[in-house]
PDB file of C-alpha atoms in Angstrom:
ATOM      1  CA  MET A   1      12.359  19.117   2.818  1.00  0.00           C
ATOM      2  CA  ASP A   2       9.013  21.167   3.044  1.00  0.00           C
ATOM      3  CA  LEU A   3       6.249  18.160   2.869  1.00  0.00           C
ATOM      4  CA  TRP A   4       3.922  20.515   1.158  1.00  0.00           C
ATOM      5  CA  THR A   5       6.084  22.156  -1.901  1.00  0.00           C
ATOM      6  CA  TYR A   6       4.336  20.024  -4.503  1.00  0.00           C
ATOM      7  CA  GLU A   7       0.643  20.647  -3.345  1.00  0.00           C
ATOM      8  CA  ARG A   8       1.205  24.125  -3.329  1.00  0.00           C
ATOM      9  CA  GLU A   9       2.651  23.483  -6.863  1.00  0.00           C
ATOM     10  CA  GLN A  10      -1.111  21.858  -7.938  1.00  0.00           C
ATOM     11  CA  TRP A  11      -2.817  24.448  -5.670  1.00  0.00           C
ATOM     12  CA  ARG A  12      -1.520  27.330  -7.956  1.00  0.00           C
ATOM     13  CA  ALA A  13      -2.234  25.892 -10.875  1.00  0.00           C
ATOM     14  CA  GLY A  14      -5.668  25.326 -10.337  1.00  0.00           C
ATOM     15  CA  TYR A  15      -6.641  21.988  -8.711  1.00  0.00           C
ATOM     16  CA  GLU A  16      -8.340  22.659  -5.171  1.00  0.00           C
ATOM     17  CA  THR A  17      -9.000  19.266  -3.650  1.00  0.00           C
ATOM     18  CA  LEU A  18      -5.775  16.846  -3.504  1.00  0.00           C
ATOM     19  CA  CYS A  19      -5.205  13.573  -2.485  1.00  0.00           C
ATOM     20  CA  GLY A  20      -2.169  11.915  -2.275  1.00  0.00           C
ATOM     21  CA  VAL A  21      -2.453   7.590  -2.701  1.00  0.00           C
ATOM     22  CA  ASP A  22       0.296   5.082  -2.131  1.00  0.00           C
ATOM     23  CA  GLU A  23       0.193   1.665  -2.064  1.00  0.00           C
ATOM     24  CA  ALA A  24       1.422  -1.251   0.071  1.00  0.00           C
ATOM     25  CA  GLY A  25       2.885  -4.999   0.004  1.00  0.00           C
ATOM     26  CA  ALA A  26       3.432  -6.050  -3.607  1.00  0.00           C
ATOM     27  CA  GLY A  27       6.574  -7.725  -2.932  1.00  0.00           C
ATOM     28  CA  PRO A  28       5.187 -10.482  -0.106  1.00  0.00           C
ATOM     29  CA  LEU A  29       4.473 -14.155  -1.271  1.00  0.00           C
ATOM     30  CA  ALA A  30       0.892 -13.506   0.386  1.00  0.00           C
ATOM     31  CA  GLY A  31      -1.992 -11.896   1.112  1.00  0.00           C
ATOM     32  CA  PRO A  32      -3.641  -8.591  -0.662  1.00  0.00           C
ATOM     33  CA  VAL A  33      -1.907  -5.546  -1.798  1.00  0.00           C
ATOM     34  CA  TYR A  34      -3.288  -2.267  -0.244  1.00  0.00           C
ATOM     35  CA  ALA A  35      -3.405   1.520  -1.584  1.00  0.00           C
ATOM     36  CA  ALA A  36      -4.868   4.452   0.327  1.00  0.00           C
ATOM     37  CA  ALA A  37      -5.967   6.972  -1.099  1.00  0.00           C
ATOM     38  CA  VAL A  38      -5.908  10.377   1.455  1.00  0.00           C
ATOM     39  CA  ILE A  39      -7.390  13.772   1.164  1.00  0.00           C
ATOM     40  CA  LEU A  40      -5.478  16.445   4.276  1.00  0.00           C
ATOM     41  CA  PRO A  41      -6.675  19.607   5.372  1.00  0.00           C
ATOM     42  CA  ARG A  42      -4.403  21.953   3.433  1.00  0.00           C
ATOM     43  CA  GLU A  43      -0.868  22.573   5.133  1.00  0.00           C
ATOM     44  CA  LEU A  44      -2.345  20.437   7.999  1.00  0.00           C
ATOM     45  CA  ASP A  45       1.009  20.333  10.213  1.00  0.00           C
ATOM     46  CA  ILE A  46       1.480  16.466  11.564  1.00  0.00           C
ATOM     47  CA  PRO A  47       4.904  16.307  13.341  1.00  0.00           C
ATOM     48  CA  GLY A  48       6.626  13.019  12.327  1.00  0.00           C
ATOM     49  CA  LEU A  49       5.138  12.507   8.780  1.00  0.00           C
ATOM     50  CA  ASN A  50       7.320  10.462   6.114  1.00  0.00           C
ATOM     51  CA  ASP A  51       7.554   7.870   3.951  1.00  0.00           C
ATOM     52  CA  SER A  52       6.246   4.783   5.911  1.00  0.00           C
ATOM     53  CA  LYS A  53       8.997   2.970   5.052  1.00  0.00           C
ATOM     54  CA  LYS A  54      11.607   5.349   7.167  1.00  0.00           C
ATOM     55  CA  LEU A  55       9.501   5.203   9.975  1.00  0.00           C
ATOM     56  CA  THR A  56       9.320   2.278  13.348  1.00  0.00           C
ATOM     57  CA  GLU A  57       6.062   0.201  13.547  1.00  0.00           C
ATOM     58  CA  LYS A  58       5.098   2.007  16.391  1.00  0.00           C
ATOM     59  CA  ARG A  59       5.473   5.849  15.014  1.00  0.00           C
ATOM     60  CA  ARG A  60       3.679   4.486  11.905  1.00  0.00           C
ATOM     61  CA  GLU A  61       1.015   2.972  14.364  1.00  0.00           C
ATOM     62  CA  ALA A  62       0.946   6.633  15.915  1.00  0.00           C
ATOM     63  CA  LEU A  63       0.628   8.402  13.125  1.00  0.00           C
ATOM     64  CA  TYR A  64      -2.125   6.081  11.730  1.00  0.00           C
ATOM     65  CA  ASP A  65      -4.712   7.210  14.197  1.00  0.00           C
ATOM     66  CA  VAL A  66      -3.397  10.868  13.931  1.00  0.00           C
ATOM     67  CA  ILE A  67      -4.267  10.833  10.008  1.00  0.00           C
ATOM     68  CA  THR A  68      -7.453   9.408   9.826  1.00  0.00           C
ATOM     69  CA  ALA A  69      -8.686  11.452  12.698  1.00  0.00           C
ATOM     70  CA  GLN A  70      -7.843  14.640  10.704  1.00  0.00           C
ATOM     71  CA  ALA A  71      -8.000  13.699   7.236  1.00  0.00           C
ATOM     72  CA  ALA A  72     -10.423  15.486   5.288  1.00  0.00           C
ATOM     73  CA  ALA A  73     -11.319  12.177   3.803  1.00  0.00           C
ATOM     74  CA  TYR A  74      -9.518   8.849   3.225  1.00  0.00           C
ATOM     75  CA  SER A  75     -10.210   5.736   1.968  1.00  0.00           C
ATOM     76  CA  ILE A  76      -7.996   2.251   1.955  1.00  0.00           C
ATOM     77  CA  ALA A  77      -8.821  -0.591  -0.758  1.00  0.00           C
ATOM     78  CA  ALA A  78      -7.370  -3.804  -1.047  1.00  0.00           C
ATOM     79  CA  VAL A  79      -6.772  -6.297  -3.921  1.00  0.00           C
ATOM     80  CA  SER A  80      -6.732  -9.650  -3.219  1.00  0.00           C
ATOM     81  CA  ALA A  81      -3.961 -12.760  -3.461  1.00  0.00           C
ATOM     82  CA  ALA A  82      -6.181 -14.470  -5.780  1.00  0.00           C
ATOM     83  CA  GLU A  83      -6.783 -11.163  -8.247  1.00  0.00           C
ATOM     84  CA  ILE A  84      -2.643 -10.721  -8.249  1.00  0.00           C
ATOM     85  CA  ASP A  85      -2.390 -14.461  -9.580  1.00  0.00           C
ATOM     86  CA  GLU A  86      -5.224 -13.109 -12.211  1.00  0.00           C
ATOM     87  CA  MET A  87      -4.145  -9.853 -13.451  1.00  0.00           C
ATOM     88  CA  ASP A  88      -0.204  -9.700 -11.844  1.00  0.00           C
ATOM     89  CA  ILE A  89       1.022  -7.456  -9.326  1.00  0.00           C
ATOM     90  CA  LEU A  90       1.853  -4.054 -11.588  1.00  0.00           C
ATOM     91  CA  ASN A  91      -2.219  -4.377 -12.625  1.00  0.00           C
ATOM     92  CA  ALA A  92      -3.088  -5.449  -9.210  1.00  0.00           C
ATOM     93  CA  ARG A  93      -1.271  -2.143  -7.712  1.00  0.00           C
ATOM     94  CA  MET A  94      -3.099   0.264  -9.754  1.00  0.00           C
ATOM     95  CA  LEU A  95      -6.562  -1.368  -9.648  1.00  0.00           C
ATOM     96  CA  ALA A  96      -5.863  -1.270  -5.542  1.00  0.00           C
ATOM     97  CA  MET A  97      -5.033   2.414  -5.970  1.00  0.00           C
ATOM     98  CA  GLN A  98      -7.519   3.180  -8.234  1.00  0.00           C
ATOM     99  CA  ARG A  99      -9.919   1.324  -5.773  1.00  0.00           C
ATOM    100  CA  ALA A 100      -8.676   3.305  -2.991  1.00  0.00           C
ATOM    101  CA  MET A 101      -9.565   6.711  -4.932  1.00  0.00           C
ATOM    102  CA  ASP A 102     -13.146   5.823  -6.177  1.00  0.00           C
ATOM    103  CA  GLY A 103     -14.122   4.905  -1.953  1.00  0.00           C
ATOM    104  CA  LEU A 104     -13.392   8.609  -1.620  1.00  0.00           C
ATOM    105  CA  SER A 105     -15.969  10.330  -0.303  1.00  0.00           C
ATOM    106  CA  MET A 106     -15.438  13.811  -1.778  1.00  0.00           C
ATOM    107  CA  LYS A 107     -14.380  14.465  -5.094  1.00  0.00           C
ATOM    108  CA  ILE A 108     -10.746  15.305  -5.716  1.00  0.00           C
ATOM    109  CA  ASP A 109      -9.627  17.467  -8.811  1.00  0.00           C
ATOM    110  CA  LEU A 110      -6.484  15.881  -9.311  1.00  0.00           C
ATOM    111  CA  ALA A 111      -4.653  12.721  -7.531  1.00  0.00           C
ATOM    112  CA  LEU A 112      -0.995  12.780  -6.318  1.00  0.00           C
ATOM    113  CA  ILE A 113       0.149   9.260  -6.610  1.00  0.00           C
ATOM    114  CA  ASP A 114       3.800   7.456  -5.834  1.00  0.00           C
ATOM    115  CA  GLY A 115       6.253   6.199  -8.395  1.00  0.00           C
ATOM    116  CA  ASN A 116       5.865   6.174 -12.164  1.00  0.00           C
ATOM    117  CA  ARG A 117       3.418   4.165 -13.258  1.00  0.00           C
ATOM    118  CA  ASP A 118      -0.194   4.686 -13.875  1.00  0.00           C
ATOM    119  CA  HIS A 119      -1.171   1.910 -15.746  1.00  0.00           C
ATOM    120  CA  GLY A 120      -0.750  -2.043 -16.459  1.00  0.00           C
ATOM    121  CA  SER A 121      -1.518  -4.098 -19.651  1.00  0.00           C
ATOM    122  CA  ARG A 122      -5.236  -4.063 -18.330  1.00  0.00           C
ATOM    123  CA  VAL A 123      -5.958  -1.408 -15.210  1.00  0.00           C
ATOM    124  CA  SER A 124      -5.335   1.964 -16.058  1.00  0.00           C
ATOM    125  CA  ILE A 125      -5.541   4.966 -13.438  1.00  0.00           C
ATOM    126  CA  THR A 126      -8.682   6.808 -14.429  1.00  0.00           C
ATOM    127  CA  THR A 127      -8.768   9.800 -12.154  1.00  0.00           C
ATOM    128  CA  PRO A 128      -7.082  12.736 -13.288  1.00  0.00           C
ATOM    129  CA  HIS A 129      -3.272  12.670 -11.365  1.00  0.00           C
ATOM    130  CA  VAL A 130       0.530  13.495 -11.781  1.00  0.00           C
ATOM    131  CA  CYS A 131       2.729  10.400 -10.679  1.00  0.00           C
ATOM    132  CA  LEU A 132       5.547  11.868  -8.199  1.00  0.00           C
ATOM    133  CA  VAL A 133       8.893   9.385  -8.147  1.00  0.00           C
ATOM    134  CA  GLY A 134       9.742   9.625  -4.615  1.00  0.00           C
ATOM    135  CA  GLY A 135       6.550  10.627  -3.703  1.00  0.00           C
ATOM    136  CA  ASP A 136       5.729   9.425  -0.089  1.00  0.00           C
ATOM    137  CA  GLY A 137       9.057  11.046   0.887  1.00  0.00           C
ATOM    138  CA  LYS A 138       8.147  14.202  -0.685  1.00  0.00           C
ATOM    139  CA  SER A 139       4.463  14.858  -0.326  1.00  0.00           C
ATOM    140  CA  ALA A 140       2.692  15.511   3.003  1.00  0.00           C
ATOM    141  CA  SER A 141      -0.290  13.710   1.137  1.00  0.00           C
ATOM    142  CA  ILE A 142       1.171  11.126  -0.207  1.00  0.00           C
ATOM    143  CA  ALA A 143       3.487  10.033   2.818  1.00  0.00           C
ATOM    144  CA  ALA A 144      -0.138  10.176   4.852  1.00  0.00           C
ATOM    145  CA  ALA A 145      -1.297   7.849   2.324  1.00  0.00           C
ATOM    146  CA  SER A 146       2.086   5.331   2.329  1.00  0.00           C
ATOM    147  CA  ILE A 147       1.336   4.994   6.068  1.00  0.00           C
ATOM    148  CA  LEU A 148      -2.670   3.957   5.867  1.00  0.00           C
ATOM    149  CA  ALA A 149      -1.888   1.411   3.428  1.00  0.00           C
ATOM    150  CA  LYS A 150       1.128   0.117   5.216  1.00  0.00           C
ATOM    151  CA  VAL A 151      -0.258  -0.383   8.514  1.00  0.00           C
ATOM    152  CA  SER A 152      -3.527  -1.314   7.105  1.00  0.00           C
ATOM    153  CA  ARG A 153      -1.829  -4.343   5.567  1.00  0.00           C
ATOM    154  CA  ASP A 154       0.475  -5.189   8.278  1.00  0.00           C
ATOM    155  CA  ARG A 155      -2.619  -5.049  10.555  1.00  0.00           C
ATOM    156  CA  TYR A 156      -4.840  -7.632   8.151  1.00  0.00           C
ATOM    157  CA  VAL A 157      -1.849 -10.155   7.860  1.00  0.00           C
ATOM    158  CA  SER A 158      -0.614  -9.992  11.755  1.00  0.00           C
ATOM    159  CA  THR A 159      -4.568 -10.626  13.047  1.00  0.00           C
ATOM    160  CA  GLU A 160      -6.668 -12.314  10.067  1.00  0.00           C
ATOM    161  CA  LEU A 161      -3.948 -14.388   8.400  1.00  0.00           C
ATOM    162  CA  GLU A 162      -2.352 -15.296  11.629  1.00  0.00           C
ATOM    163  CA  ALA A 163      -5.362 -16.202  13.140  1.00  0.00           C
ATOM    164  CA  ARG A 164      -6.200 -18.005   9.594  1.00  0.00           C
ATOM    165  CA  PHE A 165      -3.188 -19.627   8.948  1.00  0.00           C
ATOM    166  CA  PRO A 166      -0.997 -19.985  12.127  1.00  0.00           C
ATOM    167  CA  GLN A 167       1.226 -21.948  11.041  1.00  0.00           C
ATOM    168  CA  TYR A 168       2.731 -19.896   8.437  1.00  0.00           C
ATOM    169  CA  HIS A 169       3.542 -17.326  11.303  1.00  0.00           C
ATOM    170  CA  PHE A 170       2.546 -14.138   9.303  1.00  0.00           C
ATOM    171  CA  ALA A 171       2.689 -11.618  12.161  1.00  0.00           C
ATOM    172  CA  LYS A 172       6.394 -12.484  11.786  1.00  0.00           C
ATOM    173  CA  HIS A 173       7.239 -11.641   8.345  1.00  0.00           C
ATOM    174  CA  LYS A 174       3.890 -10.051   7.202  1.00  0.00           C
ATOM    175  CA  GLY A 175       3.957 -12.312   3.921  1.00  0.00           C
ATOM    176  CA  TYR A 176       7.385 -11.348   3.031  1.00  0.00           C
ATOM    177  CA  GLY A 177       9.860 -13.834   1.495  1.00  0.00           C
ATOM    178  CA  THR A 178      11.934 -14.275   4.679  1.00  0.00           C
ATOM    179  CA  LYS A 179      14.085 -17.665   5.453  1.00  0.00           C
ATOM    180  CA  LEU A 180      11.180 -18.407   7.865  1.00  0.00           C
ATOM    181  CA  HIS A 181       8.220 -18.240   5.460  1.00  0.00           C
ATOM    182  CA  TYR A 182       9.814 -20.292   2.964  1.00  0.00           C
ATOM    183  CA  GLU A 183      10.504 -23.195   5.941  1.00  0.00           C
ATOM    184  CA  MET A 184       6.687 -22.913   6.413  1.00  0.00           C
ATOM    185  CA  LEU A 185       6.158 -23.421   2.691  1.00  0.00           C
ATOM    186  CA  ASP A 186       8.011 -26.009   2.648  1.00  0.00           C
ATOM    187  CA  ALA A 187       6.572 -27.442   5.523  1.00  0.00           C
ATOM    188  CA  TYR A 188       2.930 -26.919   4.909  1.00  0.00           C
ATOM    189  CA  GLY A 189       2.769 -26.158   1.309  1.00  0.00           C
ATOM    190  CA  PRO A 190       1.554 -23.038  -0.026  1.00  0.00           C
ATOM    191  CA  CYS A 191      -2.136 -21.734   1.540  1.00  0.00           C
ATOM    192  CA  PRO A 192      -5.474 -19.887  -0.236  1.00  0.00           C
ATOM    193  CA  GLU A 193      -3.748 -16.702   0.621  1.00  0.00           C
ATOM    194  CA  HIS A 194      -0.324 -17.243  -1.472  1.00  0.00           C
ATOM    195  CA  ARG A 195       0.273 -15.680  -4.279  1.00  0.00           C
ATOM    196  CA  ARG A 196       1.020 -18.687  -6.667  1.00  0.00           C
ATOM    197  CA  THR A 197       3.068 -16.434  -9.529  1.00  0.00           C
ATOM    198  CA  PHE A 198       5.292 -15.266  -7.009  1.00  0.00           C
ATOM    199  CA  LEU A 199       6.162 -18.898  -5.807  1.00  0.00           C
ATOM    200  CA  LYS A 200       7.282 -20.237  -9.542  1.00  0.00           C
ATOM    201  CA  LYS A 201      11.072 -20.433  -8.308  1.00  0.00           C
ATOM    202  CA  TRP A 202      10.179 -22.198  -5.142  1.00  0.00           C
ATOM    203  CA  GLU A 203       7.915 -24.887  -6.471  1.00  0.00           C
ATOM    204  CA  ALA A 204      10.812 -25.433  -9.408  1.00  0.00           C
ATOM    205  CA  LYS A 205      13.002 -26.226  -6.686  1.00  0.00           C
ATOM    206  CA  ARG A 206      10.781 -28.802  -4.481  1.00  0.00           C
ATOM    207  CA  PRO A 207      11.360 -32.179  -4.891  1.00  0.00           C
TER     208      PRO A 207
END
C-alpha cells in the first residue's frame, strides 16, 4: 500500500502541514510511555518505512537516523511511570501524544493519530486531528512517529534504567512482563520506575 494515501487526502482537503503521531510502551510494567510527532517533507521516499512493530530492532535504529535527519520537524515526549499510576495508562498515552505535538517547532494544520482514541477521562487531544486505526502501517507520517517513539523508549529503558537498576535486566525485556522480569520482581520487589497499578495481580500473589 502507498503510505502517502491518507496524507494526500488531507492535502486535497486543504490541510497544508500534517504531522503523524504515535506512542510506544503502553503495555510494559515499568518505565515511561513515549510518543512522537513527525512532520515529513511531502512524498519523501524512505525505503523500508513501516509500522515499527513489523521491523527488526536494527532496522528501526537505522530508520530512526534517517527520519530524524530528513524530517521537516519532529518531537519526542514521555509520561513517567509515576504519572501513569496517577492518571491511568489511557490518559497517559493521550498526554504523551499531546506533549509531542506541543513540542513541534512548526505549527501544524492537522495531526494524523494512530488508533481510535483521542481522549481519556481526564486528558484529551486538543490539536486538530483525525484518528486512523492501524495508522502506523497505513500512513508514512504515523509510521515515522511509531519508529521514533519505539526507538526512543527502548534506548531509555536499555541505557538509563539498565544503569540505574541493573538487577532487573531492563535491557533484555524493555520493561515488559516477561518471565525474567517477574523473576526479578519476585527477587527484588518493585523499583521507583515500576508502574504500581500494573503490578496489582503480581502483588496479590505475593506471600
